[in-house]
Amino acid sequence: MVLAEELTARPFPTTPIGADNWFAGQAQSGPDRHFAPLTSSEILEDAPGERWAEVEDDFERRRGAVVSALTD
């Protein structure tokens, strides 16, 4: 969770830095934010439901770890 700690200490830039397409999972910063993706996965458009559940479980596990690190 080094990244989470670094993001809380990083100053905000005066102009946006990085990709404008946060949906693609690219890190970016702006005058009022820092964005760093937690995780990414393959395109699930045609994946079976079981794969969706696996990816969701993995995301929730990673999200929980970030929440825990930021809370500490």
PDB file of N, CA and C in Angstrom:
ATOM      1  N   MET A   1       0.805  -1.185   0.000  1.00  0.00           N
ATOM      2  CA  MET A   1       0.000   0.000   0.000  1.00  0.00           C
ATOM      3  C   MET A   1       0.860   1.266   0.000  1.00  0.00           C
ATOM      4  N   VAL A   2       2.062   1.115  -0.499  1.00  0.00           N
ATOM      5  CA  VAL A   2       2.970   2.253  -0.616  1.00  0.00           C
ATOM      6  C   VAL A   2       2.348   3.342  -1.481  1.00  0.00           C
ATOM      7  N   LEU A   3       1.677   2.936  -2.565  1.00  0.00           N
ATOM      8  CA  LEU A   3       1.055   3.920  -3.446  1.00  0.00           C
ATOM      9  C   LEU A   3       0.003   4.734  -2.708  1.00  0.00           C
ATOM     10  N   ALA A   4      -0.819   4.095  -1.886  1.00  0.00           N
ATOM     11  CA  ALA A   4      -1.840   4.824  -1.133  1.00  0.00           C
ATOM     12  C   ALA A   4      -1.198   5.852  -0.213  1.00  0.00           C
ATOM     13  N   GLU A   5      -0.129   5.467   0.462  1.00  0.00           N
ATOM     14  CA  GLU A   5       0.566   6.401   1.345  1.00  0.00           C
ATOM     15  C   GLU A   5       1.179   7.551   0.555  1.00  0.00           C
ATOM     16  N   GLU A   6       1.739   7.234  -0.606  1.00  0.00           N
ATOM     17  CA  GLU A   6       2.353   8.269  -1.430  1.00  0.00           C
ATOM     18  C   GLU A   6       1.300   9.245  -1.954  1.00  0.00           C
ATOM     19  N   LEU A   7       0.144   8.741  -2.339  1.00  0.00           N
ATOM     20  CA  LEU A   7      -0.910   9.616  -2.851  1.00  0.00           C
ATOM     21  C   LEU A   7      -1.431  10.584  -1.790  1.00  0.00           C
ATOM     22  N   THR A   8      -1.465  10.160  -0.534  1.00  0.00           N
ATOM     23  CA  THR A   8      -1.944  11.061   0.513  1.00  0.00           C
ATOM     24  C   THR A   8      -0.953  12.189   0.797  1.00  0.00           C
ATOM     25  N   ALA A   9       0.315  11.992   0.461  1.00  0.00           N
ATOM     26  CA  ALA A   9       1.335  13.017   0.709  1.00  0.00           C
ATOM     27  C   ALA A   9       1.665  13.844  -0.530  1.00  0.00           C
ATOM     28  N   ARG A  10       1.296  13.366  -1.716  1.00  0.00           N
ATOM     29  CA  ARG A  10       1.646  14.043  -2.962  1.00  0.00           C
ATOM     30  C   ARG A  10       0.866  15.351  -3.089  1.00  0.00           C
ATOM     31  N   PRO A  11       1.542  16.450  -3.425  1.00  0.00           N
ATOM     32  CA  PRO A  11       0.813  17.705  -3.643  1.00  0.00           C
ATOM     33  C   PRO A  11      -0.011  17.620  -4.933  1.00  0.00           C
ATOM     34  N   PHE A  12      -1.085  18.396  -4.999  1.00  0.00           N
ATOM     35  CA  PHE A  12      -1.907  18.442  -6.202  1.00  0.00           C
ATOM     36  C   PHE A  12      -1.263  19.378  -7.218  1.00  0.00           C
ATOM     37  N   PRO A  13      -1.167  18.954  -8.485  1.00  0.00           N
ATOM     38  CA  PRO A  13      -0.596  19.838  -9.500  1.00  0.00           C
ATOM     39  C   PRO A  13      -1.589  20.959  -9.842  1.00  0.00           C
ATOM     40  N   THR A  14      -1.080  22.046 -10.385  1.00  0.00           N
ATOM     41  CA  THR A  14      -1.961  23.157 -10.758  1.00  0.00           C
ATOM     42  C   THR A  14      -2.719  22.875 -12.048  1.00  0.00           C
ATOM     43  N   THR A  15      -2.191  21.993 -12.882  1.00  0.00           N
ATOM     44  CA  THR A  15      -2.878  21.588 -14.112  1.00  0.00           C
ATOM     45  C   THR A  15      -2.916  20.071 -14.165  1.00  0.00           C
ATOM     46  N   PRO A  16      -3.908  19.497 -14.850  1.00  0.00           N
ATOM     47  CA  PRO A  16      -4.009  18.042 -14.924  1.00  0.00           C
ATOM     48  C   PRO A  16      -2.758  17.400 -15.528  1.00  0.00           C
ATOM     49  N   ILE A  17      -2.390  16.246 -14.976  1.00  0.00           N
ATOM     50  CA  ILE A  17      -1.244  15.472 -15.441  1.00  0.00           C
ATOM     51  C   ILE A  17      -1.722  14.044 -15.683  1.00  0.00           C
ATOM     52  N   GLY A  18      -1.345  13.479 -16.790  1.00  0.00           N
ATOM     53  CA  GLY A  18      -1.692  12.099 -17.074  1.00  0.00           C
ATOM     54  C   GLY A  18      -2.848  11.997 -18.029  1.00  0.00           C
ATOM     55  N   ALA A  19      -3.347  10.808 -18.149  1.00  0.00           N
ATOM     56  CA  ALA A  19      -4.402  10.520 -19.115  1.00  0.00           C
ATOM     57  C   ALA A  19      -5.731  11.112 -18.676  1.00  0.00           C
ATOM     58  N   ASP A  20      -6.499  11.557 -19.647  1.00  0.00           N
ATOM     59  CA  ASP A  20      -7.848  12.030 -19.360  1.00  0.00           C
ATOM     60  C   ASP A  20      -8.844  10.886 -19.284  1.00  0.00           C
ATOM     61  N   ASN A  21      -8.436   9.718 -19.722  1.00  0.00           N
ATOM     62  CA  ASN A  21      -9.348   8.596 -19.788  1.00  0.00           C
ATOM     63  C   ASN A  21      -9.167   7.699 -18.568  1.00  0.00           C
ATOM     64  N   TRP A  22      -9.761   8.085 -17.441  1.00  0.00           N
ATOM     65  CA  TRP A  22      -9.638   7.297 -16.219  1.00  0.00           C
ATOM     66  C   TRP A  22     -10.291   5.931 -16.383  1.00  0.00           C
ATOM     67  N   PHE A  23     -11.273   5.832 -17.263  1.00  0.00           N
ATOM     68  CA  PHE A  23     -11.966   4.558 -17.454  1.00  0.00           C
ATOM     69  C   PHE A  23     -11.015   3.482 -17.963  1.00  0.00           C
ATOM     70  N   ALA A  24      -9.989   3.883 -18.681  1.00  0.00           N
ATOM     71  CA  ALA A  24      -9.011   2.924 -19.201  1.00  0.00           C
ATOM     72  C   ALA A  24      -8.035   2.480 -18.117  1.00  0.00           C
ATOM     73  N   GLY A  25      -8.172   3.017 -16.913  1.00  0.00           N
ATOM     74  CA  GLY A  25      -7.332   2.590 -15.803  1.00  0.00           C
ATOM     75  C   GLY A  25      -5.967   3.218 -15.779  1.00  0.00           C
ATOM     76  N   GLN A  26      -5.843   4.410 -16.340  1.00  0.00           N
ATOM     77  CA  GLN A  26      -4.558   5.096 -16.344  1.00  0.00           C
ATOM     78  C   GLN A  26      -4.507   6.104 -15.197  1.00  0.00           C
ATOM     79  N   ALA A  27      -3.382   6.164 -14.527  1.00  0.00           N
ATOM     80  CA  ALA A  27      -3.210   7.089 -13.412  1.00  0.00           C
ATOM     81  C   ALA A  27      -3.233   8.526 -13.919  1.00  0.00           C
ATOM     82  N   GLN A  28      -3.758   9.410 -13.091  1.00  0.00           N
ATOM     83  CA  GLN A  28      -3.768  10.826 -13.432  1.00  0.00           C
ATOM     84  C   GLN A  28      -3.884  11.648 -12.155  1.00  0.00           C
ATOM     85  N   SER A  29      -3.499  12.910 -12.246  1.00  0.00           N
ATOM     86  CA  SER A  29      -3.627  13.848 -11.128  1.00  0.00           C
ATOM     87  C   SER A  29      -4.155  15.156 -11.669  1.00  0.00           C
ATOM     88  N   GLY A  30      -4.766  15.933 -10.800  1.00  0.00           N
ATOM     89  CA  GLY A  30      -5.279  17.244 -11.174  1.00  0.00           C
ATOM     90  C   GLY A  30      -5.276  18.158  -9.974  1.00  0.00           C
ATOM     91  N   PRO A  31      -5.762  19.383 -10.157  1.00  0.00           N
ATOM     92  CA  PRO A  31      -5.753  20.346  -9.053  1.00  0.00           C
ATOM     93  C   PRO A  31      -6.551  19.884  -7.828  1.00  0.00           C
ATOM     94  N   ASP A  32      -7.465  18.947  -8.029  1.00  0.00           N
ATOM     95  CA  ASP A  32      -8.318  18.513  -6.926  1.00  0.00           C
ATOM     96  C   ASP A  32      -8.356  16.998  -6.732  1.00  0.00           C
ATOM     97  N   ARG A  33      -7.431  16.273  -7.370  1.00  0.00           N
ATOM     98  CA  ARG A  33      -7.526  14.817  -7.273  1.00  0.00           C
ATOM     99  C   ARG A  33      -6.210  14.121  -7.653  1.00  0.00           C
ATOM    100  N   HIS A  34      -6.105  12.892  -7.166  1.00  0.00           N
ATOM    101  CA  HIS A  34      -5.134  11.921  -7.643  1.00  0.00           C
ATOM    102  C   HIS A  34      -5.946  10.660  -7.927  1.00  0.00           C
ATOM    103  N   PHE A  35      -5.707  10.042  -9.040  1.00  0.00           N
ATOM    104  CA  PHE A  35      -6.395   8.809  -9.393  1.00  0.00           C
ATOM    105  C   PHE A  35      -5.348   7.764  -9.754  1.00  0.00           C
ATOM    106  N   ALA A  36      -5.462   6.615  -9.135  1.00  0.00           N
ATOM    107  CA  ALA A  36      -4.606   5.476  -9.475  1.00  0.00           C
ATOM    108  C   ALA A  36      -5.492   4.243  -9.472  1.00  0.00           C
ATOM    109  N   PRO A  37      -5.444   3.449 -10.515  1.00  0.00           N
ATOM    110  CA  PRO A  37      -6.309   2.269 -10.568  1.00  0.00           C
ATOM    111  C   PRO A  37      -5.949   1.251  -9.498  1.00  0.00           C
ATOM    112  N   LEU A  38      -6.970   0.627  -8.928  1.00  0.00           N
ATOM    113  CA  LEU A  38      -6.756  -0.444  -7.960  1.00  0.00           C
ATOM    114  C   LEU A  38      -6.371  -1.730  -8.661  1.00  0.00           C
ATOM    115  N   THR A  39      -7.040  -1.985  -9.749  1.00  0.00           N
ATOM    116  CA  THR A  39      -6.839  -3.234 -10.474  1.00  0.00           C
ATOM    117  C   THR A  39      -7.438  -3.101 -11.861  1.00  0.00           C
ATOM    118  N   SER A  40      -7.104  -3.987 -12.707  1.00  0.00           N
ATOM    119  CA  SER A  40      -7.737  -4.052 -14.020  1.00  0.00           C
ATOM    120  C   SER A  40      -7.871  -5.528 -14.385  1.00  0.00           C
ATOM    121  N   SER A  41      -8.706  -5.784 -15.353  1.00  0.00           N
ATOM    122  CA  SER A  41      -8.903  -7.164 -15.777  1.00  0.00           C
ATOM    123  C   SER A  41      -9.088  -7.199 -17.284  1.00  0.00           C
ATOM    124  N   GLU A  42      -9.131  -8.400 -17.781  1.00  0.00           N
ATOM    125  CA  GLU A  42      -9.411  -8.558 -19.198  1.00  0.00           C
ATOM    126  C   GLU A  42     -10.835  -8.080 -19.502  1.00  0.00           C
ATOM    127  N   ILE A  43     -11.139  -7.882 -20.755  1.00  0.00           N
ATOM    128  CA  ILE A  43     -12.497  -7.506 -21.144  1.00  0.00           C
ATOM    129  C   ILE A  43     -13.406  -8.695 -20.860  1.00  0.00           C
ATOM    130  N   LEU A  44     -14.482  -8.440 -20.145  1.00  0.00           N
ATOM    131  CA  LEU A  44     -15.358  -9.525 -19.704  1.00  0.00           C
ATOM    132  C   LEU A  44     -16.642  -9.632 -20.519  1.00  0.00           C
ATOM    133  N   GLU A  45     -16.711  -8.912 -21.603  1.00  0.00           N
ATOM    134  CA  GLU A  45     -17.943  -8.843 -22.386  1.00  0.00           C
ATOM    135  C   GLU A  45     -18.555 -10.214 -22.678  1.00  0.00           C
ATOM    136  N   ASP A  46     -17.740 -11.155 -23.105  1.00  0.00           N
ATOM    137  CA  ASP A  46     -18.249 -12.481 -23.461  1.00  0.00           C
ATOM    138  C   ASP A  46     -17.889 -13.559 -22.438  1.00  0.00           C
ATOM    139  N   ALA A  47     -17.405 -13.134 -21.283  1.00  0.00           N
ATOM    140  CA  ALA A  47     -16.976 -14.101 -20.267  1.00  0.00           C
ATOM    141  C   ALA A  47     -18.194 -14.704 -19.564  1.00  0.00           C
ATOM    142  N   PRO A  48     -18.062 -15.947 -19.108  1.00  0.00           N
ATOM    143  CA  PRO A  48     -19.157 -16.563 -18.351  1.00  0.00           C
ATOM    144  C   PRO A  48     -19.321 -15.889 -16.989  1.00  0.00           C
ATOM    145  N   GLY A  49     -20.481 -16.055 -16.407  1.00  0.00           N
ATOM    146  CA  GLY A  49     -20.797 -15.443 -15.119  1.00  0.00           C
ATOM    147  C   GLY A  49     -19.806 -15.772 -14.020  1.00  0.00           C
ATOM    148  N   GLU A  50     -19.255 -16.986 -14.055  1.00  0.00           N
ATOM    149  CA  GLU A  50     -18.288 -17.374 -13.021  1.00  0.00           C
ATOM    150  C   GLU A  50     -17.056 -16.481 -13.075  1.00  0.00           C
ATOM    151  N   ARG A  51     -16.634 -16.129 -14.278  1.00  0.00           N
ATOM    152  CA  ARG A  51     -15.444 -15.269 -14.405  1.00  0.00           C
ATOM    153  C   ARG A  51     -15.741 -13.880 -13.867  1.00  0.00           C
ATOM    154  N   TRP A  52     -16.947 -13.374 -14.133  1.00  0.00           N
ATOM    155  CA  TRP A  52     -17.342 -12.066 -13.586  1.00  0.00           C
ATOM    156  C   TRP A  52     -17.257 -12.095 -12.060  1.00  0.00           C
ATOM    157  N   ALA A  53     -17.745 -13.179 -11.462  1.00  0.00           N
ATOM    158  CA  ALA A  53     -17.725 -13.301  -9.998  1.00  0.00           C
ATOM    159  C   ALA A  53     -16.298 -13.344  -9.474  1.00  0.00           C
ATOM    160  N   GLU A  54     -15.406 -14.067 -10.154  1.00  0.00           N
ATOM    161  CA  GLU A  54     -14.005 -14.127  -9.735  1.00  0.00           C
ATOM    162  C   GLU A  54     -13.360 -12.739  -9.769  1.00  0.00           C
ATOM    163  N   VAL A  55     -13.600 -12.006 -10.844  1.00  0.00           N
ATOM    164  CA  VAL A  55     -13.017 -10.671 -10.982  1.00  0.00           C
ATOM    165  C   VAL A  55     -13.585  -9.735  -9.921  1.00  0.00           C
ATOM    166  N   GLU A  56     -14.890  -9.827  -9.683  1.00  0.00           N
ATOM    167  CA  GLU A  56     -15.507  -8.982  -8.653  1.00  0.00           C
ATOM    168  C   GLU A  56     -14.934  -9.291  -7.276  1.00  0.00           C
ATOM    169  N   ASP A  57     -14.772 -10.557  -6.949  1.00  0.00           N
ATOM    170  CA  ASP A  57     -14.197 -10.941  -5.653  1.00  0.00           C
ATOM    171  C   ASP A  57     -12.777 -10.415  -5.504  1.00  0.00           C
ATOM    172  N   ASP A  58     -11.985 -10.530  -6.567  1.00  0.00           N
ATOM    173  CA  ASP A  58     -10.612 -10.026  -6.530  1.00  0.00           C
ATOM    174  C   ASP A  58     -10.602  -8.515  -6.327  1.00  0.00           C
ATOM    175  N   PHE A  59     -11.462  -7.804  -7.045  1.00  0.00           N
ATOM    176  CA  PHE A  59     -11.553  -6.354  -6.891  1.00  0.00           C
ATOM    177  C   PHE A  59     -11.931  -5.985  -5.461  1.00  0.00           C
ATOM    178  N   GLU A  60     -12.923  -6.639  -4.902  1.00  0.00           N
ATOM    179  CA  GLU A  60     -13.350  -6.334  -3.536  1.00  0.00           C
ATOM    180  C   GLU A  60     -12.234  -6.596  -2.535  1.00  0.00           C
ATOM    181  N   ARG A  61     -11.458  -7.659  -2.746  1.00  0.00           N
ATOM    182  CA  ARG A  61     -10.324  -7.948  -1.859  1.00  0.00           C
ATOM    183  C   ARG A  61      -9.301  -6.819  -1.934  1.00  0.00           C
ATOM    184  N   ARG A  62      -8.975  -6.389  -3.157  1.00  0.00           N
ATOM    185  CA  ARG A  62      -7.999  -5.310  -3.324  1.00  0.00           C
ATOM    186  C   ARG A  62      -8.528  -3.978  -2.766  1.00  0.00           C
ATOM    187  N   ARG A  63      -9.799  -3.711  -3.003  1.00  0.00           N
ATOM    188  CA  ARG A  63     -10.403  -2.477  -2.497  1.00  0.00           C
ATOM    189  C   ARG A  63     -10.357  -2.469  -0.965  1.00  0.00           C
ATOM    190  N   GLY A  64     -10.658  -3.612  -0.356  1.00  0.00           N
ATOM    191  CA  GLY A  64     -10.603  -3.714   1.098  1.00  0.00           C
ATOM    192  C   GLY A  64      -9.198  -3.448   1.642  1.00  0.00           C
ATOM    193  N   ALA A  65      -8.176  -3.925   0.933  1.00  0.00           N
ATOM    194  CA  ALA A  65      -6.802  -3.688   1.354  1.00  0.00           C
ATOM    195  C   ALA A  65      -6.457  -2.205   1.287  1.00  0.00           C
ATOM    196  N   VAL A  66      -6.929  -1.519   0.246  1.00  0.00           N
ATOM    197  CA  VAL A  66      -6.660  -0.082   0.129  1.00  0.00           C
ATOM    198  C   VAL A  66      -7.377   0.676   1.231  1.00  0.00           C
ATOM    199  N   VAL A  67      -8.632   0.340   1.476  1.00  0.00           N
ATOM    200  CA  VAL A  67      -9.394   0.999   2.553  1.00  0.00           C
ATOM    201  C   VAL A  67      -8.681   0.796   3.886  1.00  0.00           C
ATOM    202  N   SER A  68      -8.219  -0.418   4.135  1.00  0.00           N
ATOM    203  CA  SER A  68      -7.522  -0.703   5.382  1.00  0.00           C
ATOM    204  C   SER A  68      -6.241   0.119   5.514  1.00  0.00           C
ATOM    205  N   ALA A  69      -5.483   0.193   4.429  1.00  0.00           N
ATOM    206  CA  ALA A  69      -4.230   0.960   4.461  1.00  0.00           C
ATOM    207  C   ALA A  69      -4.486   2.445   4.686  1.00  0.00           C
ATOM    208  N   LEU A  70      -5.515   2.979   4.035  1.00  0.00           N
ATOM    209  CA  LEU A  70      -5.819   4.401   4.208  1.00  0.00           C
ATOM    210  C   LEU A  70      -6.368   4.676   5.602  1.00  0.00           C
ATOM    211  N   THR A  71      -7.106   3.737   6.162  1.00  0.00           N
ATOM    212  CA  THR A  71      -7.658   3.906   7.497  1.00  0.00           C
ATOM    213  C   THR A  71      -6.543   3.900   8.542  1.00  0.00           C
ATOM    214  N   ASP A  72      -5.561   3.012   8.327  1.00  0.00           N
ATOM    215  CA  ASP A  72      -4.433   2.940   9.267  1.00  0.00           C
ATOM    216  C   ASP A  72      -3.649   4.238   9.215  1.00  0.00           C
TER     217      ASP A  72
END
